[in-house]
Every structure is written in structure tokens, then in C-alpha cells.
PDB file of C-alpha atoms in Angstrom:
ATOM      1  CA  ASP N  28     104.015  93.859 133.036  1.00  0.00           C
ATOM      2  CA  ILE N  29     104.647  97.432 131.916  1.00  0.00           C
ATOM      3  CA  GLN N  30     101.546  99.570 132.200  1.00  0.00           C
ATOM      4  CA  VAL N  31     101.021 102.408 129.751  1.00  0.00           C
ATOM      5  CA  THR N  32      98.577 105.129 130.717  1.00  0.00           C
ATOM      6  CA  GLN N  33      97.211 107.603 128.227  1.00  0.00           C
ATOM      7  CA  SER N  34      95.692 110.975 128.906  1.00  0.00           C
ATOM      8  CA  PRO N  35      93.259 112.408 128.325  1.00  0.00           C
ATOM      9  CA  SER N  36      90.767 109.618 127.675  1.00  0.00           C
ATOM     10  CA  SER N  37      88.959 111.914 125.287  1.00  0.00           C
ATOM     11  CA  VAL N  38      89.590 115.285 123.714  1.00  0.00           C
ATOM     12  CA  SER N  39      87.492 117.574 121.551  1.00  0.00           C
ATOM     13  CA  ALA N  40      89.061 120.193 119.331  1.00  0.00           C
ATOM     14  CA  SER N  41      88.292 122.311 116.299  1.00  0.00           C
ATOM     15  CA  VAL N  42      89.550 122.049 112.757  1.00  0.00           C
ATOM     16  CA  GLY N  43      92.942 123.710 112.563  1.00  0.00           C
ATOM     17  CA  ASP N  44      93.741 123.222 116.252  1.00  0.00           C
ATOM     18  CA  ARG N  45      96.767 121.515 117.740  1.00  0.00           C
ATOM     19  CA  VAL N  46      96.139 118.505 119.993  1.00  0.00           C
ATOM     20  CA  THR N  47      98.534 116.701 122.297  1.00  0.00           C
ATOM     21  CA  ILE N  48      98.025 113.227 123.763  1.00  0.00           C
ATOM     22  CA  THR N  49     100.345 111.828 126.395  1.00  0.00           C
ATOM     23  CA  CYS N  50     101.412 108.315 127.292  1.00  0.00           C
ATOM     24  CA  ARG N  51     103.210 107.389 130.507  1.00  0.00           C
ATOM     25  CA  ALA N  52     104.906 104.033 131.038  1.00  0.00           C
ATOM     26  CA  SER N  53     105.125 102.440 134.475  1.00  0.00           C
ATOM     27  CA  GLN N  54     108.867 101.992 133.995  1.00  0.00           C
ATOM     28  CA  GLY N  55     111.482 103.294 131.600  1.00  0.00           C
ATOM     29  CA  ILE N  56     111.114 102.022 128.056  1.00  0.00           C
ATOM     30  CA  ASP N  57     113.802 104.111 126.331  1.00  0.00           C
ATOM     31  CA  ARG N  58     112.193 105.005 122.991  1.00  0.00           C
ATOM     32  CA  TRP N  59     110.294 101.759 122.475  1.00  0.00           C
ATOM     33  CA  LEU N  60     106.935 103.371 121.898  1.00  0.00           C
ATOM     34  CA  ALA N  61     104.534 103.623 118.989  1.00  0.00           C
ATOM     35  CA  TRP N  62     101.314 105.475 118.260  1.00  0.00           C
ATOM     36  CA  TYR N  63      98.368 104.069 116.311  1.00  0.00           C
ATOM     37  CA  GLN N  64      95.174 105.557 114.938  1.00  0.00           C
ATOM     38  CA  GLN N  65      92.025 103.457 114.815  1.00  0.00           C
ATOM     39  CA  LYS N  66      88.785 104.403 113.108  1.00  0.00           C
ATOM     40  CA  PRO N  67      85.494 102.583 113.755  1.00  0.00           C
ATOM     41  CA  GLY N  68      85.377  99.125 112.253  1.00  0.00           C
ATOM     42  CA  LYS N  69      88.952  99.346 110.980  1.00  0.00           C
ATOM     43  CA  ALA N  70      92.302  97.932 112.004  1.00  0.00           C
ATOM     44  CA  PRO N  71      94.754 100.238 113.754  1.00  0.00           C
ATOM     45  CA  LYS N  72      97.169 102.216 111.606  1.00  0.00           C
ATOM     46  CA  LEU N  73     100.767 102.819 112.625  1.00  0.00           C
ATOM     47  CA  LEU N  74     101.550 106.547 112.808  1.00  0.00           C
ATOM     48  CA  ILE N  75     104.769 106.879 114.795  1.00  0.00           C
ATOM     49  CA  TYR N  76     107.294 104.319 116.013  1.00  0.00           C
ATOM     50  CA  ALA N  77     110.453 104.472 118.091  1.00  0.00           C
ATOM     51  CA  ALA N  78     108.850 107.446 119.837  1.00  0.00           C
ATOM     52  CA  SER N  79     109.381 109.927 117.015  1.00  0.00           C
ATOM     53  CA  THR N  80     109.841 108.192 113.649  1.00  0.00           C
ATOM     54  CA  LEU N  81     107.023 108.986 111.256  1.00  0.00           C
ATOM     55  CA  GLN N  82     105.714 105.900 109.481  1.00  0.00           C
ATOM     56  CA  SER N  83     105.994 106.092 105.712  1.00  0.00           C
ATOM     57  CA  GLY N  84     102.938 107.672 104.123  1.00  0.00           C
ATOM     58  CA  VAL N  85     101.668 109.306 107.312  1.00  0.00           C
ATOM     59  CA  SER N  86     100.980 113.024 107.292  1.00  0.00           C
ATOM     60  CA  SER N  87     103.678 115.237 108.779  1.00  0.00           C
ATOM     61  CA  ARG N  88     100.944 116.855 110.874  1.00  0.00           C
ATOM     62  CA  PHE N  89     101.546 113.940 113.243  1.00  0.00           C
ATOM     63  CA  SER N  90     104.649 113.986 115.407  1.00  0.00           C
ATOM     64  CA  GLY N  91     105.892 112.136 118.462  1.00  0.00           C
ATOM     65  CA  SER N  92     108.382 112.875 121.185  1.00  0.00           C
ATOM     66  CA  GLY N  93     109.647 111.550 124.491  1.00  0.00           C
ATOM     67  CA  SER N  94     111.827 108.875 125.982  1.00  0.00           C
ATOM     68  CA  GLY N  95     112.008 106.932 129.214  1.00  0.00           C
ATOM     69  CA  THR N  96     108.542 107.072 130.737  1.00  0.00           C
ATOM     70  CA  ASP N  97     106.840 110.101 129.188  1.00  0.00           C
ATOM     71  CA  PHE N  98     105.760 110.446 125.579  1.00  0.00           C
ATOM     72  CA  THR N  99     103.554 112.715 123.526  1.00  0.00           C
ATOM     73  CA  LEU N 100     101.704 112.534 120.233  1.00  0.00           C
ATOM     74  CA  THR N 101     100.982 115.920 118.674  1.00  0.00           C
ATOM     75  CA  VAL N 102      98.555 116.528 115.850  1.00  0.00           C
ATOM     76  CA  THR N 103      98.760 119.962 114.247  1.00  0.00           C
ATOM     77  CA  ASN N 104      96.279 121.650 111.931  1.00  0.00           C
ATOM     78  CA  LEU N 105      93.553 119.220 112.987  1.00  0.00           C
ATOM     79  CA  GLN N 106      91.417 117.863 110.153  1.00  0.00           C
ATOM     80  CA  PRO N 107      87.995 116.176 110.223  1.00  0.00           C
ATOM     81  CA  ASP N 108      89.616 112.916 109.088  1.00  0.00           C
ATOM     82  CA  ASP N 109      91.677 112.846 112.319  1.00  0.00           C
ATOM     83  CA  CYS N 110      88.556 111.846 114.270  1.00  0.00           C
ATOM     84  CA  ALA N 111      89.588 108.461 115.713  1.00  0.00           C
ATOM     85  CA  ILE N 112      90.877 106.636 118.768  1.00  0.00           C
ATOM     86  CA  TYR N 113      94.620 106.873 119.324  1.00  0.00           C
ATOM     87  CA  TYR N 114      96.621 104.206 121.142  1.00  0.00           C
ATOM     88  CA  CYS N 115     100.199 104.073 122.334  1.00  0.00           C
ATOM     89  CA  GLN N 116     102.061 100.759 122.534  1.00  0.00           C
ATOM     90  CA  GLN N 117     105.281  99.860 124.319  1.00  0.00           C
ATOM     91  CA  ALA N 118     107.653  97.375 122.710  1.00  0.00           C
ATOM     92  CA  ASN N 119     110.366  97.405 125.354  1.00  0.00           C
ATOM     93  CA  THR N 120     109.288  94.270 127.205  1.00  0.00           C
ATOM     94  CA  VAL N 121     107.015  91.325 126.558  1.00  0.00           C
ATOM     95  CA  PRO N 122     104.065  91.353 126.959  1.00  0.00           C
ATOM     96  CA  TYR N 123     103.790  94.346 124.679  1.00  0.00           C
ATOM     97  CA  THR N 124     101.078  96.553 126.065  1.00  0.00           C
ATOM     98  CA  PHE N 125      98.806  99.276 124.780  1.00  0.00           C
ATOM     99  CA  GLY N 126      97.391 102.339 126.419  1.00  0.00           C
ATOM    100  CA  GLN N 127      93.654 102.429 126.975  1.00  0.00           C
ATOM    101  CA  GLY N 128      93.100 104.816 124.079  1.00  0.00           C
ATOM    102  CA  THR N 129      92.267 108.484 123.567  1.00  0.00           C
ATOM    103  CA  LYS N 130      89.176 109.392 121.618  1.00  0.00           C
ATOM    104  CA  LEU N 131      89.707 112.478 119.489  1.00  0.00           C
ATOM    105  CA  GLU N 132      86.566 114.287 118.415  1.00  0.00           C
ATOM    106  CA  ILE N 133      86.194 117.253 116.140  1.00  0.00           C
ATOM    107  CA  LYS N 134      83.955 120.058 117.389  1.00  0.00           C
TER     108      LYS N 134
ATOM    109  CA  GLN T  26     101.635  96.051  98.123  1.00  0.00           C
ATOM    110  CA  VAL T  27     101.645  94.366 101.503  1.00  0.00           C
ATOM    111  CA  GLN T  28      98.341  92.704 102.363  1.00  0.00           C
ATOM    112  CA  LEU T  29      97.193  90.542 105.241  1.00  0.00           C
ATOM    113  CA  VAL T  30      93.860  88.865 104.575  1.00  0.00           C
ATOM    114  CA  GLN T  31      92.213  87.073 107.462  1.00  0.00           C
ATOM    115  CA  SER T  32      89.568  84.377 107.618  1.00  0.00           C
ATOM    116  CA  GLY T  33      85.971  85.267 108.297  1.00  0.00           C
ATOM    117  CA  ALA T  34      83.824  85.686 111.356  1.00  0.00           C
ATOM    118  CA  GLU T  35      83.098  82.662 113.529  1.00  0.00           C
ATOM    119  CA  VAL T  36      80.727  81.696 116.308  1.00  0.00           C
ATOM    120  CA  LYS T  37      82.025  79.220 118.868  1.00  0.00           C
ATOM    121  CA  LYS T  38      80.505  77.546 121.889  1.00  0.00           C
ATOM    122  CA  PRO T  39      82.262  77.823 125.256  1.00  0.00           C
ATOM    123  CA  GLY T  40      84.951  75.186 125.589  1.00  0.00           C
ATOM    124  CA  ALA T  41      85.512  74.882 121.842  1.00  0.00           C
ATOM    125  CA  SER T  42      88.615  75.831 119.902  1.00  0.00           C
ATOM    126  CA  MET T  43      88.947  78.650 117.396  1.00  0.00           C
ATOM    127  CA  LYS T  44      91.458  79.034 114.594  1.00  0.00           C
ATOM    128  CA  VAL T  45      92.012  82.208 112.598  1.00  0.00           C
ATOM    129  CA  SER T  46      94.177  82.401 109.487  1.00  0.00           C
ATOM    130  CA  CYS T  47      96.120  85.322 108.051  1.00  0.00           C
ATOM    131  CA  LYS T  48      97.330  85.112 104.455  1.00  0.00           C
ATOM    132  CA  ALA T  49     100.190  87.440 103.607  1.00  0.00           C
ATOM    133  CA  SER T  50     101.156  88.818 100.228  1.00  0.00           C
ATOM    134  CA  GLY T  51     103.326  91.544  98.784  1.00  0.00           C
ATOM    135  CA  TYR T  52     106.433  90.840 100.866  1.00  0.00           C
ATOM    136  CA  THR T  53     108.780  88.016 101.874  1.00  0.00           C
ATOM    137  CA  PHE T  54     106.674  86.174 104.441  1.00  0.00           C
ATOM    138  CA  THR T  55     109.621  84.459 106.101  1.00  0.00           C
ATOM    139  CA  GLY T  56     111.457  87.733 106.621  1.00  0.00           C
ATOM    140  CA  TYR T  57     109.209  89.189 109.289  1.00  0.00           C
ATOM    141  CA  ASN T  58     107.708  88.337 112.646  1.00  0.00           C
ATOM    142  CA  MET T  59     103.919  88.139 112.833  1.00  0.00           C
ATOM    143  CA  HIS T  60     101.992  89.275 115.883  1.00  0.00           C
ATOM    144  CA  TRP T  61      98.440  88.658 117.019  1.00  0.00           C
ATOM    145  CA  VAL T  62      96.404  91.331 118.767  1.00  0.00           C
ATOM    146  CA  ARG T  63      92.813  91.135 119.892  1.00  0.00           C
ATOM    147  CA  GLN T  64      90.145  93.693 120.710  1.00  0.00           C
ATOM    148  CA  ALA T  65      87.007  92.919 122.669  1.00  0.00           C
ATOM    149  CA  PRO T  66      83.892  94.825 121.555  1.00  0.00           C
ATOM    150  CA  GLY T  67      84.226  98.485 122.508  1.00  0.00           C
ATOM    151  CA  GLN T  68      87.494  97.842 124.306  1.00  0.00           C
ATOM    152  CA  GLY T  69      91.198  98.466 123.774  1.00  0.00           C
ATOM    153  CA  LEU T  70      93.947  96.437 122.142  1.00  0.00           C
ATOM    154  CA  GLU T  71      95.546  93.382 123.733  1.00  0.00           C
ATOM    155  CA  TRP T  72      98.744  91.784 122.468  1.00  0.00           C
ATOM    156  CA  MET T  73      98.651  87.977 122.439  1.00  0.00           C
ATOM    157  CA  GLY T  74     102.013  86.922 121.103  1.00  0.00           C
ATOM    158  CA  TRP T  75     104.185  86.533 118.027  1.00  0.00           C
ATOM    159  CA  ILE T  76     105.846  84.025 115.758  1.00  0.00           C
ATOM    160  CA  ASN T  77     109.241  84.686 114.230  1.00  0.00           C
ATOM    161  CA  PRO T  78     110.576  83.633 110.827  1.00  0.00           C
ATOM    162  CA  ASN T  79     112.060  80.471 112.342  1.00  0.00           C
ATOM    163  CA  GLY T  80     108.667  79.464 113.702  1.00  0.00           C
ATOM    164  CA  ASP T  81     109.616  80.232 117.285  1.00  0.00           C
ATOM    165  CA  THR T  82     106.811  81.681 119.353  1.00  0.00           C
ATOM    166  CA  THR T  83     106.421  84.013 122.306  1.00  0.00           C
ATOM    167  CA  TYR T  84     103.064  84.182 124.022  1.00  0.00           C
ATOM    168  CA  ALA T  85     101.634  86.555 126.579  1.00  0.00           C
ATOM    169  CA  ARG T  86     101.530  84.777 129.927  1.00  0.00           C
ATOM    170  CA  LYS T  87      97.770  85.246 130.040  1.00  0.00           C
ATOM    171  CA  PHE T  88      97.288  82.912 127.075  1.00  0.00           C
ATOM    172  CA  GLN T  89     100.010  80.342 127.660  1.00  0.00           C
ATOM    173  CA  GLY T  90      98.581  76.846 127.682  1.00  0.00           C
ATOM    174  CA  ARG T  91      95.594  77.823 125.533  1.00  0.00           C
ATOM    175  CA  VAL T  92      97.193  79.427 122.483  1.00  0.00           C
ATOM    176  CA  THR T  93      99.204  78.173 119.546  1.00  0.00           C
ATOM    177  CA  MET T  94     100.613  80.380 116.805  1.00  0.00           C
ATOM    178  CA  SER T  95     101.883  78.668 113.698  1.00  0.00           C
ATOM    179  CA  ARG T  96     102.579  79.350 110.054  1.00  0.00           C
ATOM    180  CA  ASP T  97     102.694  77.531 106.736  1.00  0.00           C
ATOM    181  CA  THR T  98     105.434  79.101 104.663  1.00  0.00           C
ATOM    182  CA  SER T  99     104.350  77.213 101.530  1.00  0.00           C
ATOM    183  CA  ILE T 100     101.180  79.301 101.396  1.00  0.00           C
ATOM    184  CA  ASN T 101     102.379  82.417 103.264  1.00  0.00           C
ATOM    185  CA  THR T 102      99.780  81.982 105.975  1.00  0.00           C
ATOM    186  CA  ALA T 103      99.916  82.447 109.733  1.00  0.00           C
ATOM    187  CA  TYR T 104      97.474  80.875 112.158  1.00  0.00           C
ATOM    188  CA  LEU T 105      96.177  81.614 115.618  1.00  0.00           C
ATOM    189  CA  GLU T 106      94.525  78.830 117.581  1.00  0.00           C
ATOM    190  CA  LEU T 107      92.884  79.443 120.938  1.00  0.00           C
ATOM    191  CA  ARG T 108      91.495  76.507 122.863  1.00  0.00           C
ATOM    192  CA  ASP T 109      88.835  76.209 125.554  1.00  0.00           C
ATOM    193  CA  VAL T 110      87.301  79.547 124.608  1.00  0.00           C
ATOM    194  CA  ARG T 111      84.969  81.383 126.932  1.00  0.00           C
ATOM    195  CA  SER T 112      82.677  84.357 126.617  1.00  0.00           C
ATOM    196  CA  ASP T 113      85.408  86.866 127.430  1.00  0.00           C
ATOM    197  CA  ASP T 114      87.371  85.624 124.403  1.00  0.00           C
ATOM    198  CA  THR T 115      84.739  87.270 122.203  1.00  0.00           C
ATOM    199  CA  ALA T 116      86.803  89.750 120.229  1.00  0.00           C
ATOM    200  CA  THR T 117      88.145  90.804 116.875  1.00  0.00           C
ATOM    201  CA  TYR T 118      91.448  89.060 116.316  1.00  0.00           C
ATOM    202  CA  TYR T 119      94.073  90.830 114.215  1.00  0.00           C
ATOM    203  CA  CYS T 120      97.301  89.630 112.702  1.00  0.00           C
ATOM    204  CA  ALA T 121      99.915  92.350 112.366  1.00  0.00           C
ATOM    205  CA  ARG T 122     103.315  92.376 110.715  1.00  0.00           C
ATOM    206  CA  ASP T 123     106.333  93.386 112.774  1.00  0.00           C
ATOM    207  CA  ASN T 124     108.262  96.228 111.150  1.00  0.00           C
ATOM    208  CA  SER T 125     111.501  94.743 112.565  1.00  0.00           C
ATOM    209  CA  TRP T 126     111.256  97.052 115.563  1.00  0.00           C
ATOM    210  CA  TYR T 127     108.447  95.138 117.330  1.00  0.00           C
ATOM    211  CA  PHE T 128     105.903  97.685 116.137  1.00  0.00           C
ATOM    212  CA  PHE T 129     103.057  96.729 113.817  1.00  0.00           C
ATOM    213  CA  ASP T 130     103.123  98.310 110.381  1.00  0.00           C
ATOM    214  CA  TYR T 131     100.534  96.246 108.497  1.00  0.00           C
ATOM    215  CA  TRP T 132      97.393  94.734 109.931  1.00  0.00           C
ATOM    216  CA  GLY T 133      94.825  92.259 108.724  1.00  0.00           C
ATOM    217  CA  GLN T 134      91.227  93.346 108.466  1.00  0.00           C
ATOM    218  CA  GLY T 135      90.359  91.463 111.647  1.00  0.00           C
ATOM    219  CA  ALA T 136      88.305  88.345 112.334  1.00  0.00           C
ATOM    220  CA  LEU T 137      85.406  88.597 114.770  1.00  0.00           C
ATOM    221  CA  VAL T 138      85.065  85.527 116.933  1.00  0.00           C
ATOM    222  CA  THR T 139      81.946  85.349 119.076  1.00  0.00           C
ATOM    223  CA  VAL T 140      81.776  82.862 121.926  1.00  0.00           C
ATOM    224  CA  SER T 141      78.220  82.099 122.873  1.00  0.00           C
ATOM    225  CA  SER T 142      76.207  79.129 124.016  1.00  0.00           C
TER     226      SER T 142
END
């Protein structure tokens, strides 16, 4: 199975800051990677797919980049509503696997 | 608008079977794959498998032999059945629509299944 490892496991930043979360796959997955945001008690929400395609309706403050094994999610102009857990997911090979999550807190 | 509405919370005894439903609306049900993802309390997300528009299924190896995914196209509903449940199957089970790229663009609200004697 392809392992996906996120870092950091948690990050704290201030309103208006820029935050970057990384995801590393255990083998090359081309651009078969997505990013999700999950708030407490809610289902995950798709933010980015195919490494860098912004899901319809998602703020342009979210962006993704990378290919192969290394990927990043960047959130600019951080807002209080961005407080959540962020997961990456690879869709290159079954079983599709998720990173362990990054908890984003607002200072 | 696209909606996936799941069945309610359940409590099951070890060794029993569970079955969660996911009723879709707002799109052509038979045009998209449906995936199932679970999340144990306080833990991360775990993909379980998917069913395609033809009814063909692909399951994660971990669940093969215990899981069945099915759908009833007459009522736009997908089902997840897990047999011989144990305490570590306690989780919120989500259905999620495939956006045609094997990513999940719409999710159900989740169904908490608790396995306890």
C-alpha cells in the first residue's frame, strides 16, 4: 500500500498568516493527490484535487502544488474559519490512502 | 443540489452485522462511483472501497470477506454492509461521491456505528 505522510501534525498561526502543509507519498503518484478540510463533527470537504485543481466553490486562498512524491497545501491570509484538520489523499493506487492529518489552529 | 443522506446511528454487538444506507439526490446516481470511508473516534480517515455505476465493487484488502457494497438504482441508494463486527469497527461511516477522478467531492453526513457488548 502507498503510505502518505503529512507534516507537521499540528500548526498554529495567526490571522492573516500563510501556512504550508506537506504530504509525502511512499512512491510516485504523479498528480493523484487531493486535500480535504474537516471540522469537528462534520464530513470532510474537498479543497484541492489532482494536486492543484481548486474544487468549485472553495476559496482561492487555498492552493496546492507538487507531483510525484512531494505535495504542498498552502493557505494564505489565514482566517479563523480555517481552523480544522487537513488531510491529503492519494488516488493513484488502490487502496486509496489518507495522510494522518494536520491540525491547524489559530493563535 | 447534490445531497447524500445516510441512515442513523446504530449500536451493534460483536459478531453482528451492520448495514448503512446512503440516499443520493440532485445528480444522476448511476453516473458516478460511490466510495465508503470510515473514521474511528478521534482518528484519521480510512478508505474501505467503492462501487461503480455497473455495480462492480473494489474493496480494500483489509475488509475483503467481511464487506459488501451494493446499490439500488430504483431508489438512488447505496449500501455498506460489514459482517462479524468487532470493537475496532466502531467508527463513523461515510459515503462519498467520486468526482470522476477518484477524489471525493460530496460526502454524506456520516453514520456512527458503535460496537459494544
